[in-house]
Short mmCIF file of C-alpha atoms in Angstrom, two decimals:
data_model
loop_
_atom_site.label_atom_id
_atom_site.label_comp_id
_atom_site.label_asym_id
_atom_site.label_seq_id
_atom_site.Cartn_x
_atom_site.Cartn_y
_atom_site.Cartn_z
CA MET A 1 -2.81 -3.97 57.07
CA ASN A 2 -0.83 -4.10 60.38
CA GLU A 3 -3.29 -5.86 62.80
CA ALA A 4 -0.74 -5.76 65.46
CA LEU A 5 -0.86 -1.91 65.17
CA LEU A 6 -4.35 -2.03 65.42
CA ARG A 7 -4.31 -4.35 68.70
CA SER A 8 -1.81 -2.18 70.12
CA LEU A 9 -3.61 1.14 69.64
CA THR A 10 -6.90 -0.58 70.89
CA PRO A 11 -6.46 0.22 74.79
CA SER A 12 -5.25 3.91 74.47
CA VAL A 13 -8.22 4.84 72.11
CA LEU A 14 -10.62 3.06 74.53
CA THR A 15 -9.14 5.03 77.54
CA VAL A 16 -9.46 8.29 75.31
CA LEU A 17 -13.25 7.73 74.74
CA VAL A 18 -13.82 6.79 78.33
CA ARG A 19 -12.07 9.98 79.75
CA ARG A 20 -14.35 12.18 77.03
CA GLY A 21 -17.45 10.88 79.09
CA ALA A 22 -18.32 7.66 77.21
CA ASP A 23 -19.17 4.67 79.42
CA PHE A 24 -17.02 1.72 79.17
CA ALA A 25 -19.48 -0.60 77.15
CA ALA A 26 -20.41 2.05 74.68
CA ALA A 27 -16.79 2.80 74.16
CA GLU A 28 -15.78 -0.37 73.39
CA ASP A 29 -18.61 -1.00 70.72
CA ALA A 30 -17.41 2.38 69.18
CA VAL A 31 -13.75 1.25 69.20
CA GLN A 32 -14.82 -2.00 67.40
CA ASP A 33 -16.43 -0.16 64.80
CA ALA A 34 -13.63 2.10 64.19
CA LEU A 35 -11.43 -0.84 63.86
CA VAL A 36 -13.72 -2.49 61.25
CA GLU A 37 -13.70 0.83 59.56
CA ALA A 38 -9.85 0.80 59.61
CA VAL A 39 -9.76 -2.53 58.16
CA ARG A 40 -11.86 -1.41 55.07
CA VAL A 41 -10.19 2.00 54.51
CA TRP A 42 -6.66 1.83 55.49
CA PRO A 43 -5.27 -0.53 52.60
CA ALA A 44 -6.08 2.10 49.96
CA ASP A 45 -5.62 5.30 52.29
CA PRO A 46 -3.47 4.75 55.30
CA PRO A 47 -3.56 7.72 57.69
CA ARG A 48 -0.56 9.54 58.83
CA ASP A 49 -1.74 9.37 62.36
CA ALA A 50 -3.15 5.89 63.10
CA LYS A 51 -4.33 6.60 66.56
CA GLY A 52 -5.63 9.98 66.05
CA TRP A 53 -7.61 8.39 62.98
CA LEU A 54 -9.04 5.68 65.23
CA ILE A 55 -10.17 8.18 68.05
CA THR A 56 -11.85 10.44 65.54
CA VAL A 57 -14.03 7.72 64.11
CA ALA A 58 -14.56 6.02 67.18
CA TRP A 59 -15.74 8.98 69.02
CA ARG A 60 -17.93 9.89 66.02
CA ARG A 61 -19.54 6.24 66.09
CA PHE A 62 -20.12 6.85 70.11
CA LEU A 63 -21.81 10.18 69.24
CA ASP A 64 -24.12 8.37 66.61
CA ALA A 65 -24.94 5.36 68.75
CA THR A 66 -25.77 7.69 71.76
CA ARG A 67 -28.10 10.03 69.66
CA ALA A 68 -29.77 7.05 68.26
CA ASP A 69 -30.26 5.35 71.47
CA ALA A 70 -31.57 8.69 72.80
CA ALA A 71 -34.07 8.89 70.10
CA ARG A 72 -35.08 5.27 70.72
CA ARG A 73 -35.94 6.10 74.26
CA ARG A 74 -38.08 9.05 73.38
CA ARG A 75 -40.17 7.18 70.86
CA GLU A 76 -40.71 4.64 73.65
CA ASP A 77 -41.49 7.21 76.10
CA ARG A 78 -44.15 8.61 73.78
CA VAL A 79 -45.56 5.20 73.30
CA ASP A 80 -45.76 4.68 77.37
CA GLU A 81 -47.74 8.03 77.63
CA GLU A 82 -50.17 6.96 75.04
CA PRO A 83 -53.72 6.16 76.26
CA ALA A 84 -54.60 2.44 76.22
CA PRO A 85 -56.05 1.24 73.12
CA GLY A 86 -60.00 1.37 73.17
CA PRO A 87 -62.97 2.63 71.36
CA ALA A 88 -62.60 5.81 69.84
CA PRO A 89 -64.65 8.84 70.79
CA ALA A 90 -67.89 9.05 68.85
CA ALA A 91 -66.83 12.63 67.66
CA ASP A 92 -68.61 13.70 64.51
CA ASP A 93 -67.78 17.24 63.09
CA THR A 94 -69.71 17.03 59.86
CA LEU A 95 -72.47 19.06 60.89
CA GLN A 96 -70.38 21.84 62.48
CA LEU A 97 -68.39 22.14 59.25
CA TYR A 98 -71.89 22.76 57.37
CA PHE A 99 -72.31 25.48 59.88
CA LEU A 100 -68.69 27.05 59.63
CA CYS A 101 -68.84 26.65 55.56
CA ALA A 102 -72.27 28.78 55.68
CA HIS A 103 -70.22 31.74 56.78
CA PRO A 104 -71.82 35.11 57.28
CA SER A 105 -69.37 36.89 54.72
CA LEU A 106 -71.33 34.88 52.03
CA THR A 107 -74.59 35.41 50.64
CA PRO A 108 -76.81 32.64 51.61
CA ALA A 109 -76.87 31.08 47.86
CA SER A 110 -72.94 31.18 47.60
CA ALA A 111 -72.75 29.49 51.14
CA VAL A 112 -75.03 26.73 50.09
CA ALA A 113 -72.99 26.23 46.82
CA LEU A 114 -69.87 26.39 48.59
CA THR A 115 -70.78 23.86 51.38
CA LEU A 116 -72.34 21.46 48.89
CA ARG A 117 -69.02 21.40 46.97
CA ALA A 118 -66.69 21.36 49.96
CA VAL A 119 -68.54 19.24 52.58
CA GLY A 120 -71.58 17.42 50.72
CA GLY A 121 -68.87 16.39 47.92
CA LEU A 122 -71.27 17.23 44.98
CA THR A 123 -70.18 17.95 41.57
CA THR A 124 -70.49 21.67 40.14
CA ARG A 125 -72.81 20.03 37.69
CA GLN A 126 -75.16 18.40 40.30
CA ILE A 127 -75.26 21.94 42.18
CA ALA A 128 -76.11 23.65 39.19
CA ASP A 129 -78.96 21.33 38.56
CA ALA A 130 -80.15 21.67 41.84
CA TYR A 131 -80.28 25.33 41.49
CA LEU A 132 -81.64 25.21 37.96
CA VAL A 133 -78.49 27.37 36.67
CA PRO A 134 -76.04 26.72 34.03
CA GLU A 135 -72.84 24.64 35.36
CA ALA A 136 -70.61 27.47 34.13
CA THR A 137 -72.67 30.28 36.17
CA MET A 138 -72.39 27.78 39.41
CA GLY A 139 -68.76 27.49 38.90
CA GLN A 140 -68.12 31.10 39.00
CA ARG A 141 -70.08 31.44 42.04
CA ILE A 142 -68.41 28.68 43.81
CA SER A 143 -65.10 30.18 42.88
CA ARG A 144 -66.03 33.41 44.08
CA ALA A 145 -67.25 32.19 47.31
CA LYS A 146 -63.76 30.62 47.74
CA ARG A 147 -62.09 33.84 47.22
CA THR A 148 -64.54 35.52 49.64
CA VAL A 149 -63.78 33.39 52.38
CA SER A 150 -59.83 32.81 51.78
CA GLY A 151 -58.05 34.34 54.60
CA VAL A 152 -61.10 34.84 57.02
CA ARG A 153 -61.53 33.29 60.40
CA PHE A 154 -64.05 30.59 60.47
CA ASP A 155 -65.23 31.34 63.77
CA ARG A 156 -68.71 32.66 63.16
CA PRO A 157 -71.08 30.04 62.09
CA GLY A 158 -73.60 30.49 59.64
CA ASP A 159 -77.51 30.64 60.48
CA VAL A 160 -79.71 27.53 60.92
CA ALA A 161 -81.80 28.66 57.48
CA THR A 162 -78.55 28.29 55.29
CA VAL A 163 -77.69 24.97 56.76
CA LEU A 164 -81.28 23.62 56.37
CA ARG A 165 -80.88 24.70 52.66
CA VAL A 166 -77.63 22.95 52.46
CA LEU A 167 -79.09 19.77 54.04
CA TYR A 168 -82.28 19.77 51.76
CA LEU A 169 -80.29 19.95 48.51
CA VAL A 170 -77.92 17.23 49.75
CA PHE A 171 -80.86 14.90 50.39
CA ASN A 172 -82.48 15.78 46.99
CA GLU A 173 -79.38 14.88 45.19
CA GLY A 174 -79.21 11.63 46.99
CA TYR A 175 -82.72 11.01 46.40
CA SER A 176 -82.36 11.55 42.56
CA GLY A 177 -80.27 8.55 42.69
CA ASP A 178 -77.27 9.97 41.10
CA VAL A 179 -75.44 9.72 44.27
CA ASP A 180 -76.46 8.14 47.51
CA LEU A 181 -76.48 11.05 50.06
CA SER A 182 -80.12 10.91 51.37
CA ALA A 183 -79.34 8.74 54.53
CA GLU A 184 -76.33 11.04 55.37
CA ALA A 185 -78.63 14.14 55.08
CA ILE A 186 -81.23 12.50 57.42
CA ARG A 187 -78.60 11.47 59.96
CA LEU A 188 -77.21 15.18 60.08
CA THR A 189 -80.66 16.50 60.13
CA ARG A 190 -81.43 14.11 63.08
CA GLN A 191 -78.51 15.56 64.89
CA LEU A 192 -79.60 19.08 64.44
CA ALA A 193 -83.17 18.38 65.38
CA ALA A 194 -81.67 16.87 68.65
CA ALA A 195 -79.18 20.03 69.18
CA ILE A 196 -81.78 22.62 68.62
CA ASP A 197 -85.54 23.53 69.16
CA HIS A 198 -86.33 24.99 65.65
CA PRO A 199 -90.06 24.06 64.07
CA GLU A 200 -88.35 24.15 60.56
CA VAL A 201 -85.63 21.62 61.39
CA ALA A 202 -88.40 19.47 62.29
CA GLY A 203 -90.33 20.21 59.29
CA LEU A 204 -87.08 19.28 57.00
CA LEU A 205 -86.72 15.96 59.02
CA ALA A 206 -90.41 15.20 58.53
CA LEU A 207 -90.15 15.83 54.98
CA MET A 208 -86.97 13.86 54.59
CA LEU A 209 -88.52 10.93 56.24
CA LEU A 210 -91.72 11.12 54.16
CA HIS A 211 -89.91 11.11 50.98
CA HIS A 212 -87.42 8.56 51.85
CA ALA A 213 -90.21 6.22 52.90
CA ARG A 214 -90.81 5.97 49.12
CA ARG A 215 -87.53 5.24 47.89
CA ALA A 216 -87.82 1.51 47.36
CA THR A 217 -90.86 2.01 44.93
CA ARG A 218 -89.48 4.77 42.82
CA THR A 219 -87.50 3.05 40.47
CA ARG A 220 -87.88 -0.67 38.47
CA PRO A 221 -85.09 -2.99 38.66
CA ASP A 222 -83.78 -1.80 35.21
CA GLY A 223 -83.70 1.95 36.72
CA SER A 224 -86.55 3.34 35.08
CA LEU A 225 -88.67 5.75 36.91
CA VAL A 226 -92.15 4.96 38.55
CA PRO A 227 -94.49 7.73 38.84
CA LEU A 228 -95.87 8.40 42.22
CA ALA A 229 -99.21 7.21 41.13
CA GLU A 230 -97.82 3.79 40.11
CA GLN A 231 -95.79 3.08 43.10
CA ASP A 232 -96.66 0.00 45.18
CA ARG A 233 -97.90 1.53 48.25
CA GLY A 234 -97.63 -1.76 50.04
CA ARG A 235 -93.84 -1.44 50.00
CA TRP A 236 -93.71 2.10 51.46
CA ASP A 237 -91.93 2.13 54.63
CA THR A 238 -94.75 2.71 57.16
CA ALA A 239 -92.40 3.30 60.16
CA SER A 240 -90.66 6.24 58.38
CA ILE A 241 -94.15 7.63 57.32
CA ALA A 242 -95.44 7.55 60.96
CA GLU A 243 -92.31 8.92 62.30
CA GLY A 244 -92.35 11.65 59.69
CA VAL A 245 -96.18 12.50 60.21
CA ALA A 246 -95.45 12.62 64.20
CA VAL A 247 -92.50 15.11 63.83
CA LEU A 248 -94.52 17.25 61.63
CA GLN A 249 -97.63 17.29 63.60
CA THR A 250 -95.42 18.50 66.87
CA ALA A 251 -93.90 21.35 64.51
CA LEU A 252 -97.14 22.56 63.14
CA ALA A 253 -98.63 22.48 66.51
CA ARG A 254 -96.15 25.43 67.41
CA ASP A 255 -97.96 27.86 64.76
CA ARG A 256 -94.83 28.87 63.14
CA LEU A 257 -95.17 27.62 59.63
CA GLY A 258 -92.10 27.28 57.33
CA GLU A 259 -91.62 26.07 53.79
CA PHE A 260 -90.18 22.87 54.98
CA GLN A 261 -93.20 22.23 57.01
CA ALA A 262 -95.69 22.99 54.16
CA GLN A 263 -93.62 20.71 51.88
CA ALA A 264 -93.80 17.93 54.46
CA ALA A 265 -97.66 18.40 54.81
CA ILE A 266 -98.12 17.95 51.16
CA ALA A 267 -95.89 14.87 51.40
CA ALA A 268 -97.85 13.40 54.18
CA LEU A 269 -101.12 13.86 52.31
CA HIS A 270 -99.55 11.76 49.47
CA ALA A 271 -98.62 9.13 52.03
CA ASP A 272 -101.96 8.97 53.77
CA ALA A 273 -103.83 8.16 50.85
CA PRO A 274 -104.21 4.38 50.44
CA THR A 275 -104.48 4.70 46.64
CA ALA A 276 -103.66 7.28 44.25
CA GLY A 277 -107.34 7.81 43.33
CA GLU A 278 -107.94 8.76 47.05
CA THR A 279 -105.44 11.52 47.12
CA ASP A 280 -106.84 14.69 49.03
CA TRP A 281 -105.72 16.87 46.24
CA VAL A 282 -108.06 19.95 47.30
CA GLN A 283 -105.88 19.94 50.68
CA ILE A 284 -102.84 19.48 48.39
CA VAL A 285 -103.60 22.64 46.48
CA GLU A 286 -104.16 24.67 49.68
CA TRP A 287 -100.71 23.68 51.00
CA TYR A 288 -99.29 24.62 47.79
CA ASP A 289 -100.54 27.93 48.00
CA GLU A 290 -99.17 28.29 51.53
CA LEU A 291 -95.78 27.29 50.09
CA ALA A 292 -96.17 29.74 47.02
CA ARG A 293 -96.88 32.48 49.65
CA LEU A 294 -93.87 31.49 51.65
CA THR A 295 -91.33 31.16 48.97
CA ASP A 296 -92.68 32.79 45.81
CA SER A 297 -90.80 30.04 43.85
CA PRO A 298 -91.77 29.36 40.28
CA VAL A 299 -91.07 25.56 41.04
CA VAL A 300 -93.66 25.50 43.64
CA ARG A 301 -96.09 27.09 41.31
CA LEU A 302 -95.27 24.50 38.59
CA ASN A 303 -96.12 21.77 40.98
CA ARG A 304 -99.18 23.46 42.12
CA ALA A 305 -100.58 23.60 38.49
CA VAL A 306 -100.09 19.70 38.60
CA ALA A 307 -102.19 19.71 41.76
CA VAL A 308 -104.98 22.00 40.44
CA GLY A 309 -105.20 19.64 37.37
CA GLU A 310 -106.01 16.84 39.71
CA ALA A 311 -108.34 18.66 42.03
CA ASP A 312 -110.20 21.04 39.44
CA GLY A 313 -109.65 19.18 36.30
CA PRO A 314 -106.79 19.25 33.63
CA ARG A 315 -107.97 22.45 32.08
CA ALA A 316 -107.96 24.37 35.08
CA GLY A 317 -104.34 22.97 35.44
CA LEU A 318 -103.41 24.07 32.11
CA ALA A 319 -104.83 27.64 32.84
CA ALA A 320 -102.52 27.67 36.03
CA LEU A 321 -99.61 26.46 33.92
CA ALA A 322 -100.36 29.18 31.45
CA ALA A 323 -99.39 31.70 34.14
CA LEU A 324 -95.81 30.42 34.19
CA ASP A 325 -92.78 30.89 32.15
CA ASP A 326 -92.42 28.02 29.52
CA SER A 327 -88.65 28.02 29.68
CA LEU A 328 -89.06 26.65 33.53
CA PRO A 329 -87.60 23.34 33.79
CA ARG A 330 -90.02 20.50 33.50
CA HIS A 331 -92.74 22.93 32.29
CA THR A 332 -93.13 21.03 29.05
CA ALA A 333 -93.30 17.78 30.78
CA VAL A 334 -96.20 19.17 33.05
CA ALA A 335 -97.77 20.39 30.06
CA ALA A 336 -97.72 16.97 28.44
CA TYR A 337 -99.18 15.36 31.42
CA LEU A 338 -102.08 17.70 31.73
CA HIS A 339 -102.87 17.74 28.00
CA GLU A 340 -102.79 13.74 28.05
CA ARG A 341 -105.56 14.13 31.02
CA ASP A 342 -107.36 16.49 28.66
CA GLY A 343 -107.59 13.86 25.97
CA ASP A 344 -105.36 15.63 23.49
CA LEU A 345 -102.91 12.66 23.01
CA THR A 346 -101.21 14.14 19.74
CA LYS A 347 -100.19 17.38 21.65
CA ALA A 348 -99.21 15.25 24.69
CA ALA A 349 -97.01 12.88 22.79
CA SER A 350 -95.26 15.79 20.98
CA LEU A 351 -94.65 17.50 24.31
CA TYR A 352 -93.46 14.48 26.14
CA ALA A 353 -91.09 14.01 23.27
CA GLU A 354 -89.75 17.68 23.77
CA ALA A 355 -89.55 17.39 27.52
CA ALA A 356 -87.40 14.29 26.98
CA ARG A 357 -84.79 16.17 24.79
CA ARG A 358 -84.71 18.71 27.80
CA ALA A 359 -84.48 16.27 30.69
CA PRO A 360 -81.91 16.81 33.31
CA ASN A 361 -80.85 13.24 33.62
CA LEU A 362 -80.96 9.72 31.94
CA ALA A 363 -83.59 8.30 33.94
CA GLU A 364 -86.09 11.25 33.68
CA ARG A 365 -85.13 11.27 29.71
CA ASP A 366 -85.96 7.64 29.06
CA HIS A 367 -89.30 7.95 31.22
CA LEU A 368 -90.48 10.82 29.18
CA THR A 369 -89.38 8.96 25.86
CA ARG A 370 -91.46 5.93 26.85
CA GLN A 371 -94.47 8.17 27.68
CA ALA A 372 -94.25 9.78 24.14
CA ALA A 373 -93.99 6.22 22.67
CA ARG A 374 -96.99 4.90 24.64
CA LEU A 375 -99.19 7.79 23.46
CA HIS A 376 -98.08 7.28 19.86
CA THR A 377 -99.38 3.83 19.93
CA ARG A 378 -102.66 5.21 21.29
CA ARG A 379 -103.18 7.86 19.06
CA PRO A 380 -106.03 7.41 16.25
CA ARG A 381 -105.02 6.52 12.86
#
């Protein structure tokens, strides 16, 4: 390596860079980089034109440095333009997503299923259980809903009734203990109640509050279910009950009855009873009659059969139950309870065991199995 040659060429290379527009300091740095590269490369591959080689490499180094410096300045400028750090705005778009997923191009049932899956985070199995349909059927329904809304503009939100149905099912899934979504459903329903004046929104909020007030007493430490009649009412959340009743009374005063208000009225009657034996079952049957008129739901009629059994005796309850399809989920469990109330322990034990085999979740299966075992020990030998 001819160091003397490099030293002799340095001034002329520097002059060329300055003439091309480089400021002197940047040109000097670029030339130094070119000299270092020459020391590395020339011994193995000496150039034919040493000066031309140095000018080319130095100019490239200058351009690279200039671009890097410009990019650094742009980044610094963007940082300077950013707002000062502080609390983030309290924006919550979750409820808006519920409305957008309840798209008018979907049927209400498909909109609910899609929203539960996409926004609520429920599994297909959980949604199928809520709808009382096979998991494969619900999977197909969700897939069709996705295909329907693919490519459409989400600028027409769904109606309130569909969003309420979604919130109700999300709450029920959380309340079942499988996943903890109840508090989130209550939070979103509060937001909706504050945003719009709608009696059914208030009815749903009241229903959620009244059910959630009993949450701490619904299971034992080992996870086993505690029936309503056996729950420790002293541990119910009285503040939530009082709020739920107040919200419900305001909604009912508007005389625009809907299914959520009717369900909340039933929950309020349970909450109002100091003991299970003091429950006003006659009024509860009347509210179930209203609810059946509003919904024509077989599940409502199943629950009504239980209430009739409490108000008018187990045989009246069994008569009401006989009018329903025995393939209805939990039909067998209700039959077992009413037969036990009627004194037919053998029949009740058999039905409890059958209901356990059909139970939709482990906690319910274990509860029904224990009920069957309890009656087996009480049966006359």
